[in-house]
Coordinates of C-alpha atoms in Angstrom, one line a residue:
Chain A
V168 CA 111.8 -67.0 61.9
F169 CA 114.1 -68.7 59.5
I170 CA 114.7 -71.6 62.1
F171 CA 110.9 -72.1 62.5
L172 CA 110.8 -72.3 58.8
L173 CA 113.3 -74.8 58.8
V174 CA 111.9 -76.6 61.6
A175 CA 108.7 -76.9 60.0
I176 CA 109.8 -78.3 56.7
A177 CA 112.0 -80.9 58.6
D178 CA 109.3 -82.6 60.0
K179 CA 105.9 -82.4 60.8
T180 CA 105.8 -83.1 64.7
Y181 CA 107.9 -80.0 64.8
C182 CA 105.0 -78.0 63.8
I183 CA 103.5 -78.3 67.2
I184 CA 106.7 -77.3 68.7
L185 CA 106.7 -74.5 66.5
F186 CA 103.2 -73.3 67.7
F187 CA 104.0 -74.0 71.3
L188 CA 107.1 -71.7 70.8
F189 CA 105.0 -69.1 69.0
F190 CA 102.8 -69.1 72.0
I191 CA 105.9 -68.5 74.5
F192 CA 106.6 -65.6 72.2
L193 CA 102.9 -64.4 72.4
H194 CA 103.0 -64.5 76.0
F195 CA 106.6 -62.7 75.9
V196 CA 104.9 -60.0 73.7
K197 CA 102.1 -59.8 76.4
M198 CA 104.3 -58.3 78.9
S199 CA 105.6 -55.7 76.7
K200 CA 103.9 -52.3 76.1
H201 CA 101.9 -52.4 72.8
H202 CA 100.6 -55.9 73.3
S203 CA 96.9 -55.0 72.6
T204 CA 97.4 -54.1 68.9
F205 CA 99.9 -56.8 68.4
C206 CA 97.7 -59.6 70.1
I207 CA 95.1 -58.6 67.8
F208 CA 96.8 -59.0 64.7
I209 CA 98.6 -61.9 66.1
R210 CA 95.0 -63.5 66.7
Q211 CA 93.7 -62.8 63.3
A212 CA 96.9 -64.2 61.7
L213 CA 96.5 -67.3 64.1
I214 CA 92.7 -67.7 62.5
F215 CA 94.2 -67.2 59.1
I216 CA 96.9 -69.8 59.2
Y217 CA 94.6 -72.1 61.0
S218 CA 92.3 -71.8 58.0
I219 CA 95.1 -72.3 55.7
I220 CA 96.3 -75.5 57.2
A221 CA 92.8 -76.7 57.5
G222 CA 91.8 -76.2 54.2
V223 CA 94.9 -77.5 52.5
G224 CA 93.4 -80.7 51.1
G225 CA 93.0 -81.1 47.4
D226 CA 94.2 -80.6 44.0
N227 CA 92.7 -76.9 43.5
I228 CA 94.3 -75.9 46.5
E229 CA 97.9 -75.9 44.8
E230 CA 96.7 -74.1 42.1
T231 CA 94.9 -71.5 44.3
L232 CA 98.0 -71.3 46.5
C233 CA 100.4 -70.9 43.9
V234 CA 98.3 -68.3 42.2
S235 CA 97.9 -66.3 45.4
L236 CA 101.7 -66.8 46.2
W237 CA 102.6 -65.4 42.4
R238 CA 100.3 -62.4 43.0
Y239 CA 102.0 -61.4 46.0
V240 CA 105.5 -61.7 44.7
N241 CA 104.6 -60.4 41.5
T242 CA 103.7 -56.8 41.7
A243 CA 105.9 -54.0 42.7
G244 CA 107.2 -55.5 45.8
L245 CA 105.4 -56.4 48.9
F246 CA 105.1 -52.9 49.9
S247 CA 102.7 -52.4 47.4
R248 CA 100.3 -54.5 49.2
L249 CA 99.0 -51.5 51.5
S250 CA 95.5 -52.1 51.0
I251 CA 92.4 -53.5 52.8
F252 CA 91.4 -54.9 49.6
S253 CA 94.2 -57.3 49.4
F254 CA 93.8 -58.5 52.8
A255 CA 90.1 -59.0 51.9
E256 CA 91.0 -61.2 49.0
L257 CA 93.3 -62.9 51.1
C258 CA 90.6 -63.8 53.4
N259 CA 88.4 -64.8 50.7
Q260 CA 90.9 -66.9 49.1
T261 CA 91.5 -68.5 52.4
W262 CA 87.8 -69.2 53.2
F263 CA 87.3 -70.2 49.6
V264 CA 90.2 -72.8 50.5
W265 CA 88.4 -73.7 53.6
N266 CA 85.1 -74.1 52.0
L267 CA 86.6 -76.6 49.3
E268 CA 87.1 -79.8 51.5
V269 CA 88.3 -81.8 48.4
H270 CA 89.3 -85.3 49.4
G271 CA 93.1 -86.1 49.1
S272 CA 95.9 -84.0 50.4
I273 CA 98.6 -82.2 49.0
A274 CA 100.2 -82.5 52.3
S275 CA 101.0 -85.9 51.7
R276 CA 102.3 -85.7 48.6
R277 CA 104.1 -82.5 48.5
P278 CA 104.8 -81.7 52.1
V279 CA 107.9 -79.4 51.7
L280 CA 105.9 -77.2 49.2
C281 CA 102.8 -77.1 51.5
R282 CA 104.8 -76.4 54.6
F283 CA 106.5 -73.5 52.8
L284 CA 103.4 -72.1 51.5
V285 CA 102.0 -72.2 55.0
I286 CA 104.9 -70.6 56.7
F287 CA 105.1 -68.0 53.8
F288 CA 101.2 -67.2 53.8
F289 CA 101.7 -66.9 57.8
L290 CA 104.4 -64.5 57.6
L291 CA 102.5 -62.8 54.6
S292 CA 99.2 -62.3 56.8
I293 CA 101.2 -61.0 59.8
F294 CA 102.9 -58.7 57.6
I295 CA 99.4 -57.2 56.2
V296 CA 97.4 -57.2 59.4
G297 CA 100.6 -55.2 60.8
V298 CA 100.3 -53.0 58.0
L299 CA 96.6 -52.6 58.3
T300 CA 97.2 -52.0 62.2
F301 CA 99.5 -49.2 61.2
L302 CA 97.1 -47.7 58.7
L303 CA 94.3 -47.6 60.8
C304 CA 96.3 -46.3 63.6
H305 CA 97.8 -43.5 61.9
R306 CA 94.7 -42.3 60.0
L307 CA 96.3 -43.2 56.6
D308 CA 93.2 -45.4 55.9
S309 CA 91.0 -42.1 55.1
L310 CA 93.8 -41.0 52.8
C311 CA 94.3 -44.4 51.3
A312 CA 90.7 -44.7 50.2
P313 CA 90.2 -42.4 47.3
F314 CA 93.4 -43.5 45.6
L315 CA 92.3 -47.4 46.2
Y316 CA 89.1 -46.6 45.0
L317 CA 90.3 -45.2 41.7
N318 CA 93.2 -47.7 41.2
F319 CA 91.1 -50.7 42.6
N320 CA 93.1 -53.1 40.4
N321 CA 96.3 -51.7 40.5
E322 CA 97.4 -51.5 44.0
A323 CA 101.0 -50.6 43.1
Q324 CA 99.6 -47.3 41.2
A325 CA 97.6 -46.6 44.2
Y326 CA 100.4 -46.8 46.6
A327 CA 102.6 -44.6 44.3
C328 CA 100.1 -42.0 44.1
L329 CA 99.7 -42.3 48.1
S330 CA 103.5 -41.9 48.6
S331 CA 103.7 -39.0 46.4
F332 CA 100.5 -37.4 47.8
I333 CA 102.0 -37.5 51.5
P334 CA 105.3 -35.9 50.9
K335 CA 103.8 -32.9 49.1
Y336 CA 100.4 -32.2 51.4
L337 CA 101.4 -34.0 54.4
H338 CA 104.9 -33.6 54.9
N339 CA 106.1 -35.0 58.3
F340 CA 102.6 -34.9 59.3
F341 CA 103.0 -38.7 60.4
L342 CA 106.0 -38.4 62.2
K343 CA 106.1 -40.2 65.7
D344 CA 105.9 -36.7 67.4
N345 CA 104.1 -34.5 64.9
S346 CA 103.1 -31.9 67.6
S347 CA 105.0 -29.0 66.4
V348 CA 104.4 -29.9 62.6
I349 CA 100.7 -29.7 63.4
Q350 CA 101.1 -26.8 65.8
E351 CA 102.6 -24.7 62.7
Y352 CA 100.4 -25.7 60.3
L353 CA 97.4 -24.7 62.3
A354 CA 99.2 -21.5 63.4
K355 CA 99.7 -20.8 59.8
F356 CA 95.9 -21.3 59.2
S357 CA 94.8 -18.9 62.0
H358 CA 97.1 -16.6 60.5
L359 CA 95.2 -17.1 57.2
I360 CA 92.0 -16.5 58.8
A361 CA 93.0 -13.5 60.3
F362 CA 94.5 -12.3 57.3
H363 CA 91.5 -12.8 55.1
D364 CA 88.8 -12.3 57.4
P365 CA 89.4 -10.2 60.8
A366 CA 86.0 -10.3 61.9
L367 CA 85.5 -14.2 61.9
A368 CA 89.2 -14.2 63.2
N369 CA 88.1 -12.1 66.1
H370 CA 84.8 -13.6 66.8
L371 CA 86.5 -17.6 66.6
S372 CA 89.1 -16.4 69.2
G373 CA 86.6 -14.5 71.1
I374 CA 84.5 -17.9 71.7
N375 CA 87.9 -19.6 72.0
F376 CA 87.2 -21.8 69.3
I377 CA 90.6 -22.4 68.0
P378 CA 91.7 -24.5 64.9
E379 CA 92.9 -27.4 67.2
L380 CA 89.4 -28.2 68.3
F381 CA 88.1 -28.7 64.6
A382 CA 90.8 -28.6 61.7
I383 CA 92.7 -31.4 63.0
P384 CA 90.9 -33.8 61.2
W385 CA 90.6 -31.6 58.1
F386 CA 94.4 -31.3 57.8
L387 CA 95.7 -34.8 59.0
T388 CA 93.5 -36.6 56.5
M389 CA 93.4 -33.8 53.6
F390 CA 89.4 -33.7 54.5
S391 CA 88.8 -37.3 53.4
H392 CA 87.8 -38.1 57.3
V393 CA 84.9 -35.4 57.1
F394 CA 83.6 -35.5 53.3
P395 CA 82.2 -38.2 51.6
L396 CA 84.3 -39.9 48.8
H397 CA 82.7 -38.7 45.9
K398 CA 83.2 -35.2 47.4
I399 CA 86.8 -35.9 47.9
F400 CA 87.5 -36.7 44.3
H401 CA 86.5 -33.3 43.4
L402 CA 88.3 -31.5 46.2
W403 CA 91.7 -33.4 45.3
D404 CA 91.3 -32.7 41.8
K405 CA 91.2 -29.3 42.5
L406 CA 94.4 -29.8 45.3
L407 CA 96.5 -31.7 43.1
L408 CA 97.0 -28.4 40.8
G409 CA 97.9 -26.4 43.6
D410 CA 100.7 -26.1 45.7
A411 CA 101.1 -27.4 49.3
S412 CA 99.7 -24.5 50.8
F413 CA 96.5 -25.0 49.1
P414 CA 94.9 -27.1 51.9
L415 CA 95.0 -24.2 54.1
Y416 CA 92.8 -22.2 51.7
V417 CA 90.4 -25.0 51.0
G418 CA 90.1 -24.7 55.2
L419 CA 89.6 -21.2 54.5
A420 CA 87.0 -21.4 52.4
I421 CA 85.0 -23.8 54.3
L422 CA 84.8 -21.0 57.1
Q423 CA 84.0 -18.7 54.6
Q424 CA 81.1 -20.4 53.6
L425 CA 79.9 -20.9 57.0
R426 CA 80.7 -17.5 57.8
D427 CA 77.3 -16.2 58.8
T428 CA 76.4 -19.2 60.6
L429 CA 79.9 -19.0 63.0
L430 CA 79.7 -15.4 63.1
S431 CA 76.0 -15.7 64.9
S432 CA 76.6 -18.5 67.2
G433 CA 78.7 -19.3 70.3
F434 CA 81.2 -21.9 70.9
N435 CA 78.7 -24.8 71.5
E436 CA 76.9 -24.2 68.4
C437 CA 80.3 -23.9 66.4
I438 CA 81.7 -27.0 67.9
L439 CA 78.8 -29.0 67.1
L440 CA 78.7 -27.6 63.5
F441 CA 82.0 -29.7 62.9
S442 CA 81.3 -32.4 65.0
D443 CA 81.2 -35.8 63.6
L444 CA 78.3 -36.9 65.9
P445 CA 74.6 -36.3 65.3
V446 CA 73.1 -34.1 68.0
P447 CA 69.4 -34.4 68.7
M448 CA 67.9 -31.6 70.5
L449 CA 64.1 -32.4 70.0
I450 CA 63.0 -28.9 69.4
F451 CA 62.7 -29.6 65.8
I452 CA 61.4 -32.9 64.7
L453 CA 62.0 -34.0 61.1
F454 CA 59.3 -36.3 59.6
I455 CA 59.7 -38.4 56.4
S456 CA 57.0 -39.7 54.9
Q457 CA 56.4 -41.7 51.8
I458 CA 53.6 -40.8 49.7
T459 CA 54.0 -42.5 46.5
P460 CA 51.8 -45.5 47.0
Q461 CA 49.3 -43.3 49.0
R462 CA 50.4 -44.9 52.2
K463 CA 52.0 -42.6 54.8
M464 CA 55.0 -44.0 56.7
S465 CA 56.5 -41.7 59.2
I466 CA 59.8 -42.4 60.7
P467 CA 60.9 -39.4 63.3
L468 CA 64.2 -38.3 62.5
L469 CA 67.1 -36.8 64.9
S470 CA 67.6 -33.3 63.9
Y471 CA 69.8 -30.5 64.7
N472 CA 68.4 -27.4 66.1
F473 CA 70.3 -23.9 66.1
P474 CA 67.4 -21.9 66.3
H475 CA 69.3 -18.6 65.9
F476 CA 71.2 -20.0 62.6
S477 CA 70.6 -18.1 59.5
K478 CA 71.0 -21.6 58.0
M479 CA 70.4 -24.8 59.4
S480 CA 71.4 -27.9 57.5
I481 CA 69.9 -31.2 57.5
V482 CA 71.4 -34.1 55.7
F483 CA 70.5 -37.4 55.3
S484 CA 72.3 -40.1 52.8
L485 CA 70.4 -43.0 51.2
E486 CA 72.9 -45.5 52.5
M487 CA 71.7 -44.9 56.1
L488 CA 68.0 -44.8 55.2
G489 CA 68.4 -48.2 53.8
N490 CA 70.8 -49.5 56.5
S491 CA 69.2 -51.2 59.5
E492 CA 72.5 -51.3 61.3
T493 CA 72.1 -47.4 62.3
T494 CA 68.4 -47.8 62.9
S495 CA 67.8 -48.3 66.2
K496 CA 65.0 -50.8 66.8
E497 CA 62.7 -49.4 69.5
T498 CA 62.5 -45.9 68.3
N499 CA 62.8 -46.0 64.8
M500 CA 65.3 -43.2 64.6
L501 CA 67.6 -42.5 61.9
V502 CA 71.0 -41.4 62.1
I503 CA 71.7 -38.0 60.2
K504 CA 75.0 -37.0 59.1
P505 CA 76.5 -33.8 60.2
P506 CA 75.6 -30.7 58.8
P507 CA 77.5 -30.5 55.1
I508 CA 79.9 -27.8 54.4
F509 CA 79.6 -27.6 50.8
S510 CA 75.9 -27.0 49.4
G511 CA 74.8 -26.2 46.0
Q512 CA 71.8 -23.9 46.0
G513 CA 68.5 -25.4 44.4
Q514 CA 65.0 -24.7 44.0
V515 CA 62.6 -23.4 46.4
Y516 CA 59.8 -25.1 47.6
S517 CA 57.5 -24.5 50.0
C518 CA 53.7 -25.7 50.8
G519 CA 51.5 -24.8 53.6
Q520 CA 53.2 -21.6 54.4
T521 CA 52.9 -18.3 53.2
S522 CA 56.6 -16.9 53.8
P523 CA 59.1 -18.5 51.3
H524 CA 61.5 -21.1 52.9
T525 CA 64.6 -22.1 50.9
F526 CA 66.3 -25.3 50.9
F527 CA 69.3 -26.0 49.3
N528 CA 69.7 -29.0 47.2
S529 CA 72.7 -30.7 46.2
P530 CA 73.4 -33.0 43.7
H531 CA 73.9 -36.1 46.0
D532 CA 71.3 -37.5 48.1
H533 CA 71.0 -34.4 50.4
L534 CA 68.5 -32.2 51.6
Y535 CA 69.7 -28.9 53.0
V536 CA 66.7 -27.1 54.8
V537 CA 66.4 -23.6 56.0
P538 CA 64.2 -23.6 59.0
G539 CA 61.9 -20.8 59.3
S540 CA 59.1 -20.4 62.0
G541 CA 56.3 -22.5 62.4
D542 CA 55.1 -25.7 60.5
Y543 CA 56.0 -26.1 57.2
C544 CA 56.5 -29.2 54.9
L545 CA 59.1 -29.3 52.4
I546 CA 59.8 -31.7 49.6
A547 CA 62.9 -33.1 48.9
S548 CA 63.6 -34.5 45.2
S549 CA 66.8 -36.1 45.7
I550 CA 65.7 -38.9 48.1
T551 CA 65.5 -41.9 46.1
T552 CA 66.2 -45.6 47.6
G553 CA 67.8 -46.8 44.1
T554 CA 71.3 -46.4 43.3
G555 CA 71.7 -43.4 45.7
R556 CA 72.6 -41.3 42.6
S557 CA 70.3 -38.7 41.6
N558 CA 70.1 -36.8 38.6
Y559 CA 71.5 -33.5 38.6
N560 CA 68.8 -32.1 36.5
T561 CA 66.0 -32.9 38.5
I562 CA 66.9 -30.2 41.0
N563 CA 64.5 -28.0 39.2
R564 CA 61.6 -30.7 38.4
P565 CA 62.0 -33.0 41.0
K566 CA 60.1 -36.4 41.2
F567 CA 58.3 -36.1 44.7
K568 CA 59.1 -39.4 46.2
H569 CA 59.1 -38.5 49.7
M570 CA 57.4 -35.5 51.7
I571 CA 59.5 -34.2 54.6
S572 CA 57.8 -31.8 56.9
L573 CA 59.4 -30.1 59.5
T574 CA 57.6 -29.1 62.6
S575 CA 58.8 -27.0 65.4
R576 CA 57.9 -27.6 69.1
G577 CA 58.1 -25.8 72.0
Chain B
M294 CA 70.7 -17.3 72.6
N295 CA 68.2 -18.0 75.1
D296 CA 66.5 -14.1 74.6
T297 CA 63.3 -15.4 73.1
Y298 CA 61.9 -18.0 75.5
P299 CA 63.0 -17.9 79.2
V300 CA 64.8 -21.0 80.3
P301 CA 64.7 -20.9 84.2
D302 CA 67.7 -22.6 85.1
E303 CA 70.1 -24.4 82.4
K304 CA 73.5 -25.2 83.4
L305 CA 76.5 -26.4 80.9
F306 CA 79.0 -29.1 81.9
K307 CA 81.7 -30.2 79.7
V308 CA 82.4 -33.8 80.2
L309 CA 85.7 -35.5 79.0
I310 CA 85.7 -38.9 77.6
V311 CA 89.2 -40.3 77.7
G312 CA 90.4 -44.1 77.2
D313 CA 92.8 -46.0 75.1
P314 CA 91.6 -46.4 71.6
T315 CA 89.1 -48.7 70.4
V316 CA 87.7 -49.2 74.0
G317 CA 84.6 -47.7 72.9
K318 CA 84.5 -44.1 73.6
T319 CA 82.4 -42.8 70.8
S320 CA 80.4 -45.6 71.1
F321 CA 79.5 -45.0 74.1
V322 CA 78.8 -41.3 73.6
Q323 CA 76.3 -42.6 70.3
R324 CA 74.6 -44.8 72.5
Y325 CA 73.7 -41.9 75.0
V326 CA 73.0 -39.3 73.1
Q327 CA 71.1 -40.9 70.5
N328 CA 70.6 -44.4 71.7
T329 CA 72.3 -46.3 68.7
F330 CA 75.1 -48.2 68.1
R331 CA 77.2 -48.9 65.0
K332 CA 79.3 -51.9 64.1
D333 CA 81.6 -50.5 62.0
Y334 CA 84.6 -48.6 63.5
K335 CA 85.9 -45.0 62.5
G336 CA 88.7 -43.9 64.2
T337 CA 88.3 -40.4 66.0
V338 CA 90.7 -37.9 64.9
G339 CA 91.5 -35.2 67.7
V340 CA 88.3 -34.5 69.2
D341 CA 84.6 -34.9 68.5
F342 CA 81.9 -33.3 70.1
A343 CA 78.2 -34.2 71.2
L344 CA 75.7 -32.4 73.3
K345 CA 72.8 -33.7 75.1
V346 CA 70.3 -32.1 76.9
V347 CA 68.9 -33.5 80.2
R348 CA 65.8 -32.4 82.1
T349 CA 66.7 -33.0 85.7
S350 CA 63.5 -31.4 87.4
E351 CA 60.7 -29.2 86.6
N352 CA 62.8 -25.8 86.1
Q353 CA 66.4 -27.2 85.4
T354 CA 67.8 -28.5 82.6
V355 CA 71.4 -29.6 82.1
K356 CA 73.6 -29.4 79.0
L357 CA 76.2 -32.0 78.7
Q358 CA 79.0 -31.1 76.4
L359 CA 80.8 -34.3 75.6
W360 CA 84.3 -34.2 74.3
D361 CA 85.1 -37.2 73.0
I362 CA 88.9 -37.3 72.6
A363 CA 90.8 -39.5 70.6
G364 CA 92.6 -42.2 72.4
Q365 CA 95.7 -42.4 70.0
E366 CA 98.9 -41.5 71.6
R367 CA 99.7 -39.0 68.7
F368 CA 96.7 -36.9 69.9
T369 CA 98.0 -36.6 73.7
W370 CA 99.7 -33.6 73.1
M371 CA 96.5 -31.8 72.2
T372 CA 94.9 -33.1 75.6
R373 CA 95.7 -29.9 77.5
V374 CA 93.8 -27.8 75.0
Y375 CA 91.0 -30.4 75.0
Y376 CA 90.9 -30.4 79.1
K377 CA 90.7 -26.8 79.4
D378 CA 87.6 -25.8 81.8
S379 CA 86.0 -29.1 81.9
H380 CA 83.7 -30.3 84.7
G381 CA 83.6 -34.1 84.8
C382 CA 85.4 -36.6 83.2
I383 CA 85.0 -40.5 82.2
I384 CA 88.0 -42.7 81.8
M385 CA 87.0 -45.8 80.0
F386 CA 88.7 -49.2 79.4
D387 CA 88.0 -52.3 77.8
L388 CA 87.3 -55.2 79.9
G389 CA 88.7 -57.5 77.8
K390 CA 92.2 -56.0 77.7
D391 CA 94.6 -56.8 80.5
N392 CA 96.8 -54.1 80.5
S393 CA 93.9 -51.7 81.0
L394 CA 94.6 -50.9 84.6
E395 CA 97.8 -49.3 83.7
N396 CA 96.6 -47.2 80.9
I397 CA 93.9 -45.8 83.4
I398 CA 96.6 -44.5 85.7
K399 CA 98.5 -42.9 82.8
W400 CA 95.0 -41.1 81.4
K401 CA 93.9 -40.3 85.2
N402 CA 97.5 -38.7 85.8
D403 CA 97.3 -36.8 82.7
V404 CA 93.8 -35.2 83.4
D405 CA 94.7 -34.6 87.0
S406 CA 97.9 -32.7 85.9
K407 CA 96.5 -30.7 83.1
C408 CA 92.7 -29.8 84.4
K409 CA 91.2 -29.0 87.4
A410 CA 87.8 -28.7 88.5
P411 CA 86.5 -24.7 88.6
D412 CA 86.9 -24.9 92.4
G413 CA 90.3 -26.1 92.1
S414 CA 89.9 -29.8 93.4
P415 CA 90.7 -32.5 90.8
L416 CA 87.9 -33.2 88.2
P417 CA 85.1 -35.5 89.4
C418 CA 86.2 -38.9 87.4
I419 CA 84.0 -41.8 87.0
L420 CA 85.7 -45.3 85.4
L421 CA 83.6 -46.9 83.1
A422 CA 84.5 -50.8 82.5
N423 CA 83.2 -50.9 78.7
K424 CA 82.4 -54.2 76.8
C425 CA 80.9 -55.9 79.6
D426 CA 78.6 -58.1 77.5
L427 CA 81.8 -59.7 76.3
P428 CA 82.4 -62.9 78.1
D429 CA 86.1 -62.8 78.7
K430 CA 87.0 -60.1 81.1
Q431 CA 90.4 -59.6 82.1
V432 CA 89.8 -57.5 85.3
T433 CA 87.5 -58.6 88.4
R434 CA 85.3 -56.6 90.0
E435 CA 87.3 -56.8 93.6
E436 CA 90.5 -55.4 91.6
L437 CA 88.2 -52.4 90.4
E438 CA 86.6 -51.8 93.7
S439 CA 89.8 -51.3 95.2
F440 CA 91.6 -49.4 92.3
H441 CA 88.9 -47.1 92.0
K442 CA 89.2 -46.0 95.4
Q443 CA 93.0 -46.2 95.4
H444 CA 93.1 -43.8 92.5
N445 CA 90.7 -41.1 93.5
F446 CA 87.7 -41.9 91.1
I447 CA 83.9 -41.1 92.4
G448 CA 82.8 -44.4 91.3
W449 CA 82.7 -47.1 88.5
T450 CA 80.5 -49.3 86.8
E451 CA 80.6 -51.8 84.1
T452 CA 79.0 -50.7 80.9
S453 CA 77.8 -51.9 77.5
A454 CA 77.7 -49.3 74.7
K455 CA 76.7 -52.2 72.6
E456 CA 73.7 -53.3 74.9
G457 CA 73.3 -50.0 76.5
I458 CA 73.8 -51.5 79.9
M459 CA 74.4 -48.5 82.4
V460 CA 75.3 -45.8 79.8
N461 CA 72.5 -43.5 81.1
E462 CA 72.6 -44.8 84.8
S463 CA 76.5 -43.9 84.8
M464 CA 76.0 -40.4 83.1
K465 CA 73.1 -39.9 85.4
F466 CA 75.6 -40.6 88.4
L467 CA 78.5 -38.2 87.2
M468 CA 75.7 -35.4 86.3
E469 CA 74.6 -35.5 89.8
I470 CA 78.0 -35.3 91.4
M471 CA 78.7 -32.7 88.9
L472 CA 75.6 -30.7 89.9
R473 CA 76.4 -31.0 93.6
R474 CA 79.7 -29.8 93.1
E475 CA 78.6 -26.9 91.4
S476 CA 76.0 -26.0 94.3
N477 CA 78.4 -26.4 96.6
S478 CA 80.8 -24.0 94.9
T479 CA 78.3 -21.3 94.1
E480 CA 77.4 -20.8 97.4
P481 CA 80.3 -19.5 99.0
M482 CA 80.8 -17.5 95.8
S483 CA 78.0 -15.5 96.2
D484 CA 79.5 -14.2 99.3
S485 CA 82.0 -12.8 97.2
I486 CA 85.1 -13.9 99.7
R487 CA 87.7 -15.8 97.9
L488 CA 89.1 -17.3 101.1
D489 CA 87.2 -20.5 100.6
V490 CA 89.1 -21.5 97.5
P491 CA 92.4 -22.6 99.2
P492 CA 91.2 -25.4 100.9
P493 CA 89.8 -27.4 98.2
R494 CA 93.0 -26.9 96.4
T495 CA 95.3 -28.5 99.4
Q496 CA 92.8 -31.2 99.2
G497 CA 93.3 -31.5 95.3
T498 CA 97.2 -31.6 95.7
G499 CA 97.0 -33.8 98.7
S500 CA 95.0 -36.3 96.9
Q501 CA 97.2 -36.3 93.8
N502 CA 100.2 -36.7 95.7
E503 CA 98.8 -39.8 97.2
E504 CA 98.4 -41.1 93.4
N505 CA 102.1 -40.4 92.4

């Protein structure tokens, strides 16, 4: 790398040779085992450096590059740059550079500096993309997210949080061979279930629903893979006060919460309860229609069907309602998130039905429905398409924005 | 579970979906189960599940329990638990990556060594070449044609979870094979003589030796 750097500084024509050598290197890497992930970041790095080279062309560029350079060297070492945001920022700057297209070139006036910067950014981008790949490969991304979100402008602190969080709660979880560590952890978890709730433990082992099938994402990401960010903050706040064994109890609490459901269902239903993927079974069809402007617009939603469950949860989030990415064009079907694990109890609303039906209304954009028999409508209070933040106090007196009717078919 | 209403004939098949990371296993499942496609990437941790109920005829429904297994190497030690009692398997690879074929062999061996069909034969396994909507393809059709025969796949096809190409068709194909095997294996079982079981077993080990 140093040779390349010197060569690049020495003469412009050698840059071509440098790239040629680099492609040979790339080809060599292709032969090796892990080339696929490596190639991805090499490709991204190439795009990056290309945009840098192409963009170096104006007076402002020098300043921009120096500022970014300073930022990258300044903070608590390169390792604090472990974030997606940094990369996004870097890309932004690169594109900013790309878009400037100012006449005149600093390359002609300050060739050495320019080339140094180019090489530096190239190496930096490789480093950052490499770290990113590492993060994504090792599921650290879910763990990083809360800390990064809370320390958005102080990534060094976010990294410090992460690096003290992992040894405490996820000790040795990210070893190359973490099988024994995780197996031990899950064994502890099974013992804990058996101790605190023998009936549930018996049932779960009877239907062969072992923690390996559902609890790995919980513990490997400290629940951040399975819960939305705003719930993670509450959970981790509690978690940080406890010791290293606390996550196990959180897992136990989740099972306790779903105890009745789990006890009354078989393997299939249990597994779907914890599944990340929405499961349409077309027995219940959920309709949502907007009634405020006196026009009906109904969108059929996929729904879960657990006919014999004591509690069924239907969740939809506002981001998804508003997001056309997740909406399939032909059918207008919306994606529903998996059943929630935590639910707050809310007011009972029912109409068109003599027997009462409860639904649990959580503070955040979610509707939890408990199915009864027959057709009925439920009115959701917390579905608003504004900021996605609903008022906690409106649970008792909702503003009726949408009407949801749940019809049973077959 | 089905006490409330009589269901004429309902079969449950457990189908594994394995392959390297980011080849599109989860996208494939999402496309198949709910006919949607998401552009963002969220890696699977451990295993994920989906259920699809397919009505094959007037009085028969098939429940497909899809096990979307994480492709990352750090989860491969778990695969023995995940593979247990499955009926069929999908091995998926990315057409745009050129070391895919070696990894397919790795996955196929992993599945065959850890799991057998209920009758003792190797699992019926289809090979899916995903992302066929993208222009650059590293593997040719001829290669795949000979490759899938050599390694004992029941079939292969190019698919695209993004565009929904051949997703339902390939699943239907696998389902039919599983149904056929199921009916073949249940008939001798009704005689309650287990002498029928050994021959497929030898077939199974034989074919495995060929691979190795």
